Structure formats: structure tokens, C-alpha cells
mmCIF file of C-alpha atoms in Angstrom:
data_model
loop_
_atom_site.group_PDB
_atom_site.id
_atom_site.type_symbol
_atom_site.label_atom_id
_atom_site.label_comp_id
_atom_site.label_asym_id
_atom_site.label_seq_id
_atom_site.Cartn_x
_atom_site.Cartn_y
_atom_site.Cartn_z
ATOM 1 C CA MET Y 1 66.243 45.603 -8.549
ATOM 2 C CA THR Y 2 69.258 44.007 -9.669
ATOM 3 C CA SER Y 3 70.334 43.451 -13.944
ATOM 4 C CA LEU Y 4 70.424 40.580 -15.514
ATOM 5 C CA PRO Y 5 74.116 39.395 -16.480
ATOM 6 C CA GLU Y 6 74.905 40.910 -20.096
ATOM 7 C CA THR Y 7 75.613 38.137 -22.689
ATOM 8 C CA ALA Y 8 79.105 36.436 -24.142
ATOM 9 C CA VAL Y 9 79.789 33.927 -26.501
ATOM 10 C CA LEU Y 10 82.449 31.792 -27.033
ATOM 11 C CA VAL Y 11 82.446 30.884 -30.551
ATOM 12 C CA LEU Y 12 85.431 28.079 -32.238
ATOM 13 C CA GLU Y 13 86.637 27.780 -35.178
ATOM 14 C CA ASP Y 14 85.348 24.644 -35.703
ATOM 15 C CA GLY Y 15 81.778 26.182 -34.837
ATOM 16 C CA THR Y 16 81.233 24.654 -31.426
ATOM 17 C CA ARG Y 17 79.614 27.812 -29.770
ATOM 18 C CA HIS Y 18 78.875 28.611 -25.765
ATOM 19 C CA VAL Y 19 76.990 30.991 -23.993
ATOM 20 C CA GLY Y 20 77.457 32.206 -20.972
ATOM 21 C CA ARG Y 21 78.722 35.920 -19.049
ATOM 22 C CA ALA Y 22 80.211 38.428 -20.265
ATOM 23 C CA TYR Y 23 83.342 38.732 -18.514
ATOM 24 C CA GLY Y 24 86.085 41.447 -17.796
ATOM 25 C CA ALA Y 25 86.280 43.987 -20.901
ATOM 26 C CA ARG Y 26 83.286 44.322 -23.611
ATOM 27 C CA GLY Y 27 83.841 43.860 -26.819
ATOM 28 C CA THR Y 28 85.291 40.998 -29.511
ATOM 29 C CA THR Y 29 88.334 39.041 -28.335
ATOM 30 C CA LEU Y 30 90.493 36.305 -30.476
ATOM 31 C CA GLY Y 31 93.479 33.999 -30.510
ATOM 32 C CA GLU Y 32 94.536 30.319 -29.856
ATOM 33 C CA VAL Y 33 92.155 29.042 -27.116
ATOM 34 C CA VAL Y 34 94.184 27.122 -25.179
ATOM 35 C CA PHE Y 35 93.829 25.543 -21.078
ATOM 36 C CA SER Y 36 95.519 25.547 -18.504
ATOM 37 C CA THR Y 37 95.590 22.799 -15.201
ATOM 38 C CA GLY Y 38 96.756 24.785 -12.356
ATOM 39 C CA MET Y 39 94.276 25.063 -9.334
ATOM 40 C CA SER Y 40 96.382 28.731 -8.647
ATOM 41 C CA GLY Y 41 98.765 31.622 -9.123
ATOM 42 C CA TYR Y 42 95.971 32.883 -12.106
ATOM 43 C CA GLN Y 43 97.528 36.137 -11.812
ATOM 44 C CA GLU Y 44 101.085 35.068 -12.353
ATOM 45 C CA THR Y 45 99.105 33.458 -15.857
ATOM 46 C CA ILE Y 46 97.490 36.133 -17.218
ATOM 47 C CA THR Y 47 101.199 38.729 -16.505
ATOM 48 C CA ASP Y 48 102.677 35.655 -17.884
ATOM 49 C CA PRO Y 49 103.969 37.072 -21.497
ATOM 50 C CA SER Y 50 103.966 33.136 -23.026
ATOM 51 C CA TYR Y 51 100.233 33.427 -23.241
ATOM 52 C CA ALA Y 52 100.617 36.367 -25.360
ATOM 53 C CA GLY Y 53 97.799 35.871 -28.327
ATOM 54 C CA GLN Y 54 96.622 32.977 -26.586
ATOM 55 C CA ILE Y 55 93.021 32.800 -24.797
ATOM 56 C CA VAL Y 56 93.044 31.092 -21.688
ATOM 57 C CA LEU Y 57 90.345 28.807 -20.061
ATOM 58 C CA GLN Y 58 91.306 27.581 -16.476
ATOM 59 C CA THR Y 59 90.197 24.484 -15.693
ATOM 60 C CA ALA Y 60 89.548 24.943 -11.799
ATOM 61 C CA PRO Y 61 85.912 26.324 -11.878
ATOM 62 C CA HIS Y 62 86.424 28.658 -9.297
ATOM 63 C CA ILE Y 63 88.797 31.827 -10.284
ATOM 64 C CA GLY Y 64 89.383 34.741 -8.548
ATOM 65 C CA ASN Y 65 88.588 34.467 -4.808
ATOM 66 C CA THR Y 66 92.001 36.405 -4.040
ATOM 67 C CA GLY Y 67 91.761 38.740 -6.213
ATOM 68 C CA MET Y 68 94.427 40.623 -7.854
ATOM 69 C CA ASN Y 69 97.576 42.151 -5.929
ATOM 70 C CA GLU Y 70 101.128 44.185 -6.917
ATOM 71 C CA GLU Y 71 103.719 41.913 -5.309
ATOM 72 C CA ASP Y 72 102.873 38.743 -7.672
ATOM 73 C CA PRO Y 73 102.502 40.007 -11.492
ATOM 74 C CA GLU Y 74 104.992 38.231 -13.108
ATOM 75 C CA SER Y 75 105.524 40.717 -16.132
ATOM 76 C CA ARG Y 76 104.639 44.950 -16.698
ATOM 77 C CA ARG Y 77 100.568 43.896 -17.852
ATOM 78 C CA ILE Y 78 98.084 41.026 -18.383
ATOM 79 C CA TRP Y 79 99.021 39.583 -21.671
ATOM 80 C CA VAL Y 80 96.374 36.702 -22.338
ATOM 81 C CA ALA Y 81 94.626 37.627 -25.578
ATOM 82 C CA GLY Y 82 90.946 36.472 -23.587
ATOM 83 C CA TYR Y 83 89.931 34.369 -20.073
ATOM 84 C CA ILE Y 84 87.633 31.822 -19.801
ATOM 85 C CA VAL Y 85 86.211 30.709 -16.532
ATOM 86 C CA ARG Y 86 83.731 28.968 -14.859
ATOM 87 C CA ASP Y 87 83.008 30.806 -11.756
ATOM 88 C CA PRO Y 88 83.938 33.805 -11.104
ATOM 89 C CA SER Y 89 84.111 34.689 -6.953
ATOM 90 C CA ARG Y 90 82.075 37.211 -6.572
ATOM 91 C CA VAL Y 91 83.867 38.679 -3.588
ATOM 92 C CA VAL Y 92 87.803 38.684 -2.516
ATOM 93 C CA SER Y 93 89.826 37.501 0.318
ATOM 94 C CA ASN Y 94 92.618 38.248 0.980
ATOM 95 C CA TRP Y 95 94.494 40.405 2.722
ATOM 96 C CA ARG Y 96 96.832 41.223 0.240
ATOM 97 C CA ALA Y 97 94.684 41.817 -2.690
ATOM 98 C CA THR Y 98 94.493 45.641 -3.757
ATOM 99 C CA THR Y 99 91.695 44.932 -6.560
ATOM 100 C CA SER Y 100 89.400 41.959 -8.117
ATOM 101 C CA LEU Y 101 90.383 40.101 -11.437
ATOM 102 C CA ASP Y 102 87.561 41.257 -12.824
ATOM 103 C CA GLU Y 103 88.351 45.526 -12.305
ATOM 104 C CA THR Y 104 92.155 44.290 -13.710
ATOM 105 C CA LEU Y 105 91.055 42.764 -16.588
ATOM 106 C CA VAL Y 106 88.213 45.669 -17.391
ATOM 107 C CA GLN Y 107 91.770 48.335 -16.811
ATOM 108 C CA ASP Y 108 93.416 46.152 -18.898
ATOM 109 C CA GLY Y 109 90.811 45.374 -21.702
ATOM 110 C CA ILE Y 110 90.604 41.769 -21.775
ATOM 111 C CA VAL Y 111 87.445 40.142 -22.936
ATOM 112 C CA GLY Y 112 86.203 37.549 -21.143
ATOM 113 C CA ILE Y 113 83.388 35.362 -20.420
ATOM 114 C CA SER Y 114 81.825 33.080 -17.561
ATOM 115 C CA GLY Y 115 79.553 30.891 -16.478
ATOM 116 C CA ILE Y 116 80.492 28.046 -19.319
ATOM 117 C CA ASP Y 117 80.972 24.299 -19.062
ATOM 118 C CA THR Y 118 84.717 24.460 -18.982
ATOM 119 C CA ARG Y 119 85.439 21.357 -18.920
ATOM 120 C CA SER Y 120 83.041 20.241 -22.284
ATOM 121 C CA ILE Y 121 85.298 22.841 -23.801
ATOM 122 C CA THR Y 122 88.835 21.004 -22.676
ATOM 123 C CA ARG Y 123 87.740 17.666 -23.503
ATOM 124 C CA HIS Y 124 86.738 19.157 -26.447
ATOM 125 C CA ILE Y 125 90.247 20.504 -27.568
ATOM 126 C CA ARG Y 126 91.984 17.845 -25.858
ATOM 127 C CA SER Y 127 90.004 15.865 -28.434
ATOM 128 C CA ALA Y 128 90.718 18.028 -31.379
ATOM 129 C CA GLY Y 129 93.475 20.152 -30.275
ATOM 130 C CA SER Y 130 93.729 23.678 -29.698
ATOM 131 C CA MET Y 131 91.978 26.365 -32.102
ATOM 132 C CA ARG Y 132 91.363 29.634 -32.824
ATOM 133 C CA GLY Y 133 88.759 31.137 -30.789
ATOM 134 C CA GLY Y 134 86.782 34.330 -30.012
ATOM 135 C CA ILE Y 135 84.967 35.625 -27.021
ATOM 136 C CA PHE Y 136 82.069 37.885 -28.080
ATOM 137 C CA SER Y 137 80.498 40.602 -25.115
ATOM 138 C CA GLY Y 138 78.519 43.915 -25.566
ATOM 139 C CA ALA Y 139 76.531 44.686 -28.361
ATOM 140 C CA ASP Y 140 79.339 41.908 -30.535
ATOM 141 C CA ALA Y 141 77.442 39.021 -28.802
ATOM 142 C CA ALA Y 142 73.940 40.212 -30.527
ATOM 143 C CA LEU Y 143 76.455 39.644 -34.144
ATOM 144 C CA ASP Y 144 74.954 36.870 -36.192
ATOM 145 C CA ALA Y 145 76.089 33.392 -35.537
ATOM 146 C CA GLU Y 146 78.101 32.650 -39.147
ATOM 147 C CA GLU Y 147 79.270 35.943 -38.995
ATOM 148 C CA GLN Y 148 81.079 35.520 -35.664
ATOM 149 C CA VAL Y 149 82.582 31.648 -36.949
ATOM 150 C CA ARG Y 150 83.867 33.363 -40.663
ATOM 151 C CA ILE Y 151 85.323 36.306 -38.087
ATOM 152 C CA VAL Y 152 87.190 33.544 -35.939
ATOM 153 C CA ARG Y 153 88.615 32.043 -39.121
ATOM 154 C CA GLU Y 154 89.628 34.689 -40.289
ATOM 155 C CA ALA Y 155 91.891 35.329 -37.272
ATOM 156 C CA PRO Y 156 95.865 34.645 -37.586
ATOM 157 C CA GLU Y 157 96.945 30.794 -36.593
ATOM 158 C CA MET Y 158 99.667 29.725 -33.440
ATOM 159 C CA ALA Y 159 102.204 27.820 -36.200
ATOM 160 C CA GLY Y 160 104.053 30.624 -38.466
ATOM 161 C CA ARG Y 161 103.514 33.503 -36.449
ATOM 162 C CA ASN Y 162 106.699 35.104 -34.561
ATOM 163 C CA LEU Y 163 105.422 37.172 -30.924
ATOM 164 C CA SER Y 164 108.861 37.812 -29.431
ATOM 165 C CA ALA Y 165 108.783 41.714 -30.483
ATOM 166 C CA GLU Y 166 104.954 42.264 -28.915
ATOM 167 C CA VAL Y 167 106.289 41.624 -25.331
ATOM 168 C CA SER Y 168 109.967 42.337 -25.305
ATOM 169 C CA VAL Y 169 111.402 45.143 -23.144
ATOM 170 C CA ASP Y 170 112.514 48.135 -25.804
ATOM 171 C CA VAL Y 171 115.220 48.984 -23.900
ATOM 172 C CA ALA Y 172 118.068 46.881 -21.490
ATOM 173 C CA THR Y 173 117.274 47.035 -17.645
ATOM 174 C CA VAL Y 174 119.539 46.146 -15.380
ATOM 175 C CA THR Y 175 118.811 43.908 -12.362
ATOM 176 C CA THR Y 176 121.238 43.974 -9.640
ATOM 177 C CA ALA Y 177 123.112 40.440 -8.592
ATOM 178 C CA VAL Y 178 122.360 39.251 -4.818
ATOM 179 C CA GLY Y 179 125.664 38.296 -2.322
ATOM 180 C CA ASP Y 180 128.726 37.771 -4.765
ATOM 181 C CA LYS Y 181 128.816 38.311 -7.813
ATOM 182 C CA VAL Y 182 129.262 35.719 -10.446
ATOM 183 C CA GLY Y 183 129.865 38.168 -13.533
ATOM 184 C CA ASN Y 184 127.437 39.986 -16.157
ATOM 185 C CA LEU Y 185 124.358 37.900 -17.630
ATOM 186 C CA ALA Y 186 123.194 38.178 -21.220
ATOM 187 C CA VAL Y 187 118.649 37.854 -20.971
ATOM 188 C CA LEU Y 188 117.238 37.769 -24.177
ATOM 189 C CA ASP Y 189 113.566 38.706 -23.449
ATOM 190 C CA LEU Y 190 111.405 37.226 -25.412
ATOM 191 C CA GLY Y 191 108.570 36.849 -22.912
ATOM 192 C CA VAL Y 192 110.964 37.126 -19.658
ATOM 193 C CA LYS Y 193 108.394 36.732 -16.437
ATOM 194 C CA GLN Y 194 109.828 39.112 -13.624
ATOM 195 C CA ALA Y 195 110.661 35.888 -10.849
ATOM 196 C CA THR Y 196 113.021 34.820 -13.583
ATOM 197 C CA ILE Y 197 115.239 37.206 -12.854
ATOM 198 C CA ASP Y 198 114.717 37.207 -9.180
ATOM 199 C CA ASN Y 199 115.769 33.083 -8.838
ATOM 200 C CA LEU Y 200 119.099 34.583 -11.455
ATOM 201 C CA ALA Y 201 120.038 37.619 -9.889
ATOM 202 C CA ALA Y 202 119.304 35.495 -6.299
ATOM 203 C CA ARG Y 203 122.917 33.281 -7.696
ATOM 204 C CA GLY Y 204 124.564 35.910 -8.139
ATOM 205 C CA PHE Y 205 124.106 37.052 -11.907
ATOM 206 C CA GLU Y 206 123.694 40.215 -12.775
ATOM 207 C CA VAL Y 207 120.939 40.693 -14.772
ATOM 208 C CA PHE Y 208 120.913 42.539 -18.014
ATOM 209 C CA VAL Y 209 117.616 41.823 -19.464
ATOM 210 C CA LEU Y 210 118.281 42.791 -23.415
ATOM 211 C CA PRO Y 211 115.379 43.498 -26.298
ATOM 212 C CA GLN Y 212 114.845 40.510 -28.218
ATOM 213 C CA ASP Y 213 115.977 42.081 -31.344
ATOM 214 C CA VAL Y 214 120.021 42.435 -29.975
ATOM 215 C CA THR Y 215 123.217 41.957 -31.673
ATOM 216 C CA ILE Y 216 125.799 39.172 -31.019
ATOM 217 C CA ASP Y 217 127.890 42.982 -30.896
ATOM 218 C CA GLU Y 218 125.748 44.307 -28.350
ATOM 219 C CA ILE Y 219 126.047 40.836 -26.521
ATOM 220 C CA ARG Y 220 129.586 41.059 -25.975
ATOM 221 C CA ALA Y 221 129.788 44.328 -25.050
ATOM 222 C CA ILE Y 222 128.602 44.015 -21.726
ATOM 223 C CA ASP Y 223 130.829 41.404 -21.372
ATOM 224 C CA PRO Y 224 128.666 38.341 -20.311
ATOM 225 C CA VAL Y 225 129.649 35.435 -18.375
ATOM 226 C CA ALA Y 226 126.700 33.397 -19.615
ATOM 227 C CA VAL Y 227 124.019 34.221 -22.485
ATOM 228 C CA PHE Y 228 119.910 33.236 -21.096
ATOM 229 C CA TYR Y 229 116.821 32.540 -23.638
ATOM 230 C CA SER Y 230 114.242 33.475 -21.463
ATOM 231 C CA ASN Y 231 110.211 31.741 -22.299
ATOM 232 C CA GLY Y 232 108.230 33.586 -24.670
ATOM 233 C CA PRO Y 233 104.922 33.420 -27.145
ATOM 234 C CA GLY Y 234 104.866 32.124 -31.367
ATOM 235 C CA ASP Y 235 106.328 29.232 -33.354
ATOM 236 C CA PRO Y 236 109.963 28.542 -32.752
ATOM 237 C CA ALA Y 237 110.320 28.206 -36.132
ATOM 238 C CA ALA Y 238 109.236 31.759 -37.408
ATOM 239 C CA SER Y 239 112.158 32.595 -34.905
ATOM 240 C CA ASP Y 240 115.294 31.563 -37.672
ATOM 241 C CA ARG Y 241 117.176 35.190 -36.394
ATOM 242 C CA HIS Y 242 117.360 34.436 -32.761
ATOM 243 C CA VAL Y 243 118.237 30.709 -33.545
ATOM 244 C CA ASP Y 244 121.337 32.802 -35.710
ATOM 245 C CA LEU Y 245 122.202 34.642 -32.887
ATOM 246 C CA LEU Y 246 122.393 32.079 -30.708
ATOM 247 C CA ARG Y 247 124.735 29.704 -32.877
ATOM 248 C CA SER Y 248 127.216 32.362 -32.220
ATOM 249 C CA VAL Y 249 126.325 32.402 -29.348
ATOM 250 C CA LEU Y 250 127.533 28.706 -28.859
ATOM 251 C CA ASP Y 251 130.463 29.295 -31.319
ATOM 252 C CA ASP Y 252 131.826 32.375 -28.565
ATOM 253 C CA GLY Y 253 131.913 29.527 -26.364
ATOM 254 C CA LEU Y 254 129.724 30.446 -24.075
ATOM 255 C CA PRO Y 255 127.713 28.855 -21.512
ATOM 256 C CA PHE Y 256 123.828 28.354 -22.077
ATOM 257 C CA PHE Y 257 120.935 28.443 -20.613
ATOM 258 C CA GLY Y 258 117.310 28.004 -22.197
ATOM 259 C CA ILE Y 259 114.164 27.796 -20.964
ATOM 260 C CA CYS Y 260 110.843 27.276 -22.553
ATOM 261 C CA PHE Y 261 110.678 29.243 -26.050
ATOM 262 C CA GLY Y 262 114.796 29.178 -24.836
ATOM 263 C CA ASN Y 263 114.552 25.181 -25.038
ATOM 264 C CA GLN Y 264 112.842 24.946 -29.117
ATOM 265 C CA LEU Y 265 115.583 27.586 -29.595
ATOM 266 C CA LEU Y 266 118.627 25.928 -28.274
ATOM 267 C CA GLY Y 267 116.950 22.535 -30.364
ATOM 268 C CA ARG Y 268 116.756 24.398 -33.698
ATOM 269 C CA ALA Y 269 120.343 26.129 -33.316
ATOM 270 C CA LEU Y 270 122.228 22.662 -32.758
ATOM 271 C CA GLY Y 271 119.948 21.886 -35.417
ATOM 272 C CA LEU Y 272 116.983 19.661 -34.718
ATOM 273 C CA GLY Y 273 113.339 20.228 -35.818
ATOM 274 C CA THR Y 274 110.486 21.585 -33.771
ATOM 275 C CA TYR Y 275 106.305 20.473 -33.884
ATOM 276 C CA LYS Y 276 103.172 22.013 -32.663
ATOM 277 C CA LEU Y 277 101.608 20.054 -29.941
ATOM 278 C CA PRO Y 278 97.857 18.781 -30.575
ATOM 279 C CA PHE Y 279 96.787 20.859 -27.270
ATOM 280 C CA GLY Y 280 100.245 21.735 -25.781
ATOM 281 C CA HIS Y 281 100.861 21.597 -21.753
ATOM 282 C CA ARG Y 282 100.291 24.460 -19.747
ATOM 283 C CA GLY Y 283 99.305 24.598 -15.848
ATOM 284 C CA ILE Y 284 101.500 23.844 -12.919
ATOM 285 C CA ASN Y 285 101.415 20.026 -12.165
ATOM 286 C CA GLN Y 286 103.379 17.942 -15.308
ATOM 287 C CA PRO Y 287 105.478 15.234 -14.482
ATOM 288 C CA VAL Y 288 108.801 15.471 -15.725
ATOM 289 C CA LEU Y 289 111.853 12.835 -15.637
ATOM 290 C CA ASP Y 290 114.996 14.134 -14.952
ATOM 291 C CA LYS Y 291 116.896 10.692 -16.588
ATOM 292 C CA SER Y 292 120.102 12.599 -15.083
ATOM 293 C CA THR Y 293 118.880 11.722 -11.629
ATOM 294 C CA GLY Y 294 115.640 9.676 -12.364
ATOM 295 C CA ARG Y 295 113.567 11.693 -10.188
ATOM 296 C CA VAL Y 296 110.136 12.598 -10.851
ATOM 297 C CA GLU Y 297 109.317 16.162 -10.605
ATOM 298 C CA ILE Y 298 106.030 17.873 -10.925
ATOM 299 C CA THR Y 299 106.700 21.108 -12.984
ATOM 300 C CA ALA Y 300 105.007 24.172 -14.421
ATOM 301 C CA HIS Y 301 104.313 24.344 -17.995
ATOM 302 C CA ASN Y 302 102.772 27.001 -21.047
ATOM 303 C CA HIS Y 303 104.305 25.357 -24.039
ATOM 304 C CA GLY Y 304 102.299 24.403 -27.157
ATOM 305 C CA PHE Y 305 105.606 23.346 -29.432
ATOM 306 C CA ALA Y 306 107.943 20.697 -28.469
ATOM 307 C CA VAL Y 307 111.663 20.241 -29.780
ATOM 308 C CA ASP Y 308 111.813 16.816 -32.016
ATOM 309 C CA ALA Y 309 115.050 14.799 -30.695
ATOM 310 C CA PRO Y 310 115.723 10.961 -29.790
ATOM 311 C CA LEU Y 311 114.859 10.512 -25.977
ATOM 312 C CA ASP Y 312 117.139 7.208 -25.229
ATOM 313 C CA GLY Y 313 121.108 7.398 -25.753
ATOM 314 C CA THR Y 314 123.133 10.599 -27.360
ATOM 315 C CA PHE Y 315 123.291 12.326 -30.221
ATOM 316 C CA GLN Y 316 125.543 14.346 -32.687
ATOM 317 C CA SER Y 317 124.243 17.911 -33.354
ATOM 318 C CA PRO Y 318 123.158 17.952 -36.905
ATOM 319 C CA ASN Y 319 124.732 21.179 -37.010
ATOM 320 C CA GLY Y 320 127.753 20.489 -35.392
ATOM 321 C CA TYR Y 321 128.179 21.190 -31.787
ATOM 322 C CA GLY Y 322 128.968 17.285 -31.010
ATOM 323 C CA GLU Y 323 127.022 15.272 -28.443
ATOM 324 C CA VAL Y 324 123.609 15.733 -27.591
ATOM 325 C CA GLU Y 325 121.296 13.922 -25.272
ATOM 326 C CA VAL Y 326 117.525 14.791 -23.919
ATOM 327 C CA SER Y 327 117.916 15.040 -20.386
ATOM 328 C CA HIS Y 328 114.019 15.184 -19.571
ATOM 329 C CA VAL Y 329 110.956 13.937 -20.616
ATOM 330 C CA GLY Y 330 107.367 14.584 -20.270
ATOM 331 C CA LEU Y 331 105.727 11.216 -18.378
ATOM 332 C CA ASN Y 332 102.314 12.098 -19.844
ATOM 333 C CA ASP Y 333 102.885 12.185 -23.576
ATOM 334 C CA ASN Y 334 106.747 11.054 -24.185
ATOM 335 C CA VAL Y 335 107.994 14.785 -24.785
ATOM 336 C CA VAL Y 336 111.120 16.160 -24.837
ATOM 337 C CA GLU Y 337 111.547 18.771 -21.716
ATOM 338 C CA GLY Y 338 115.527 19.123 -21.491
ATOM 339 C CA LEU Y 339 117.972 19.394 -23.905
ATOM 340 C CA ARG Y 340 121.954 18.948 -22.380
ATOM 341 C CA ALA Y 341 124.544 19.190 -24.934
ATOM 342 C CA LEU Y 342 127.418 17.295 -23.721
ATOM 343 C CA ASP Y 343 130.768 18.916 -25.617
ATOM 344 C CA ILE Y 344 129.720 22.870 -25.340
ATOM 345 C CA PRO Y 345 128.424 24.072 -22.103
ATOM 346 C CA ALA Y 346 124.442 24.919 -22.920
ATOM 347 C CA PHE Y 347 121.322 23.012 -21.964
ATOM 348 C CA SER Y 348 117.525 24.029 -21.986
ATOM 349 C CA VAL Y 349 114.063 22.696 -20.328
ATOM 350 C CA GLN Y 350 110.637 22.942 -21.561
ATOM 351 C CA TYR Y 351 108.899 23.689 -18.814
ATOM 352 C CA HIS Y 352 109.642 27.006 -15.699
ATOM 353 C CA PRO Y 353 111.622 26.348 -12.753
ATOM 354 C CA GLU Y 354 111.380 29.282 -11.495
ATOM 355 C CA ALA Y 355 107.235 27.979 -11.275
ATOM 356 C CA ALA Y 356 105.936 31.278 -10.645
ATOM 357 C CA ALA Y 357 103.026 30.289 -9.454
ATOM 358 C CA GLY Y 358 103.888 26.149 -8.913
ATOM 359 C CA PRO Y 359 105.978 24.007 -7.547
ATOM 360 C CA HIS Y 360 109.367 24.213 -7.433
ATOM 361 C CA ASP Y 361 110.843 20.855 -7.498
ATOM 362 C CA ALA Y 362 113.381 22.378 -10.592
ATOM 363 C CA ASN Y 363 114.274 25.196 -9.056
ATOM 364 C CA TYR Y 364 118.186 23.729 -8.752
ATOM 365 C CA LEU Y 365 117.956 23.791 -11.956
ATOM 366 C CA PHE Y 366 119.565 27.660 -11.925
ATOM 367 C CA ASP Y 367 121.821 26.520 -9.443
ATOM 368 C CA ARG Y 368 122.834 23.799 -12.283
ATOM 369 C CA PHE Y 369 123.499 26.795 -14.246
ATOM 370 C CA ARG Y 370 125.605 28.939 -11.654
ATOM 371 C CA ASP Y 371 127.278 25.730 -11.299
ATOM 372 C CA LEU Y 372 128.417 25.157 -15.005
ATOM 373 C CA VAL Y 373 129.075 29.321 -15.597
ATOM 374 C CA VAL Y 374 131.521 28.836 -12.462
ATOM 375 C CA ALA Y 375 133.036 25.929 -13.660
ATOM 376 C CA SER Y 376 133.590 26.804 -17.269
ATOM 377 C CA LYS Y 377 134.804 30.245 -15.908
ATOM 378 C CA LYS Y 378 137.814 28.240 -14.196
ATOM 379 C CA ASP Y 379 138.440 26.143 -17.251
ATOM 380 C CA SER Y 380 138.935 29.563 -19.020
ATOM 381 C CA LYS Y 381 141.769 30.578 -16.934
#
């Protein structure tokens, strides 16, 4: 006789409730509820450190059919605070799969929920904005509704949180350059993905992935030809130490490339402000205009904060780094998606050019970075 599925409840801080089925580990989890629009790539999504502190809802209704494998993780573990899917696959059908998504969620202690109207929740978040939420399953599903809401409302908000220390490596690691070596690259790990490291190594960089608490003297000690800031979770306004470190990098004249969180930190280092988006950009189908080429790219995003900068023309860096321009613009809502300094060798984008999983339209940015570093080395001779 088949047993009835266990109940789970998703509770949002505004009191909205959705009753569904327990999925993954049992218990209670809290975090900011956000949605990701990717139709595929759920393994890369949940192992992206940028999702730390967030309960991720997949807008694609059918999740888990290709299982989990040992080749596609983007980091050493699952980072999502919780997981929401509508219709989890009952079977695994892929020759590379070594286990199921459900089994991996249980193994990593990730509390999830399935069998609820994910479209309704997505529409609600698009209207009301991302908000704190909680998933309650097992014995916690029976908690009084008012008690569940109280627990959710006591959870920390994403604004003001610095999560870099939770996701960064503790000790430096090195990935060997592929082909002709350009030089040593210092990568500040704020939540870096493996595909990013692989792409940088493929461009001839000896990639030194450094802990987020590294000092400028420790960066100088590896004799880098350039510095790279990775993606990562949290509020850029709570990362002043990383901004100060980046200003030291820029003052040293080292070429710089930042993605996602790194774009926001470059903006703040240049003297610009950042702000929280209503519901953020998450997924692998976001249209972005590269203003230098006029080309529209479909790109992979995962960010809830953005840089505040004028979209047209150039402007002076308030912190004295010369002229700057917005290089890329999101076409859904005109959000700044890239910055380029015109008087120093520094640029950044708000999305993930490694696109794991996702489109490869923006992969050329790694080549652009390599060309910038090579040109900078020639100019310094």
C-alpha cells in the first residue's frame, strides 16, 4: 500500500501560504524567496554559491528528470537555502546521472517543497517583490500558522547581509593555465563557479582562487598580471572591505574584470551607488544589449542588486578613476548590466559569461579580458 505524501508548507512574510508535498530534507528552512526562469540547468543553479541565503523557485514546472551527476556541479555543495518545484520527476533518465535530485537534496540537508502553484507564487513575487519565506515540513509543517509567519518575519533580510565568508574558500587553490601562459591571475572568491575558473584557465591564466579575506599584499605576492572578482551572494553595500581592496588593485594599475557581484563592487569602487531590485534577475534567458557592438545577447543572470549609473554617454568616476560608461544594459527593465572604465584597464558585467548552464552569447568577454591583459603587459614594457 502506497503511503500518502508528507505535507509541507511555504509561508511568505506577508502571510501568503501554499500547502504542498515535502521534497528533499525535512524540517524548516528560511531565506529570501526568489524565482529562476531557466528551463534547464537545475544542478548548476543549486550549486551556484550566489544563491546562498535564498529559497529558489524554479518557474519551469518539471524538474529533476536528468538526475544529478558528478560533472556539472559549480561548487563543492548545494548552496540554496531551500528549493521549490511544481512537479519533480519520478524517474531519472540520463546516462550521466549517478543519483536523483531528491536524494541529493536529502544528502545535503536542503528542505524543499513540491506540488504547489509555482506560477502563482512567481506572479505574486513579481508584483510584491522578493520577500522572506520559510518552508516547513516534517513535524514543523503542523506548527500553528501564526507561529510560522512569526518565524519567517524574524529571519534576516537580504539587504545589509555580507555572505562572502560563508561561500569563499578557506585557503588558496591554483588551476594550471591551458596553452600559452599569460600570467598569474588573482581571483577573489566571493562565490566563484567552477565554469568561470575553467574559462579563465583556458585563456592562459594561471588561476589563483583566493579567500575573500585576502589582503592587497597577499595579492601582490603572487605577482598577478590581473585581478578578477567573482559572482557571489549578499548586499554589495555590506562589502566595504572588498571595495577598499579593489581600490588598491585599481591604484596599482592592475587590469580588472568583475562579474555579477564583482560588477557591483567595481561600481562602488568607482564611487557609484547600488540598490536592491524588486525581484532581481535569475535564469538563463535574460536579453542584454552590448552598447559597443549593438548586439543583443541572451545571458545567464543571478542578481538581486544593481549599480546606479547613467545609461547614456560617459561620466566621471566620483572616486577619481577618470571617465566611465555603462557598457551593457538589460532590455527587460533598463538595469545597468556592465561598466567600462575608459582611463584605467577595468570592466565588468552583471551577468555570468561562463553560462553554466545557459547560452554562450557572452563567452567572448573572457577573450576581451585576455586581450586587455595582454595589451596592458605590452604597454608596461
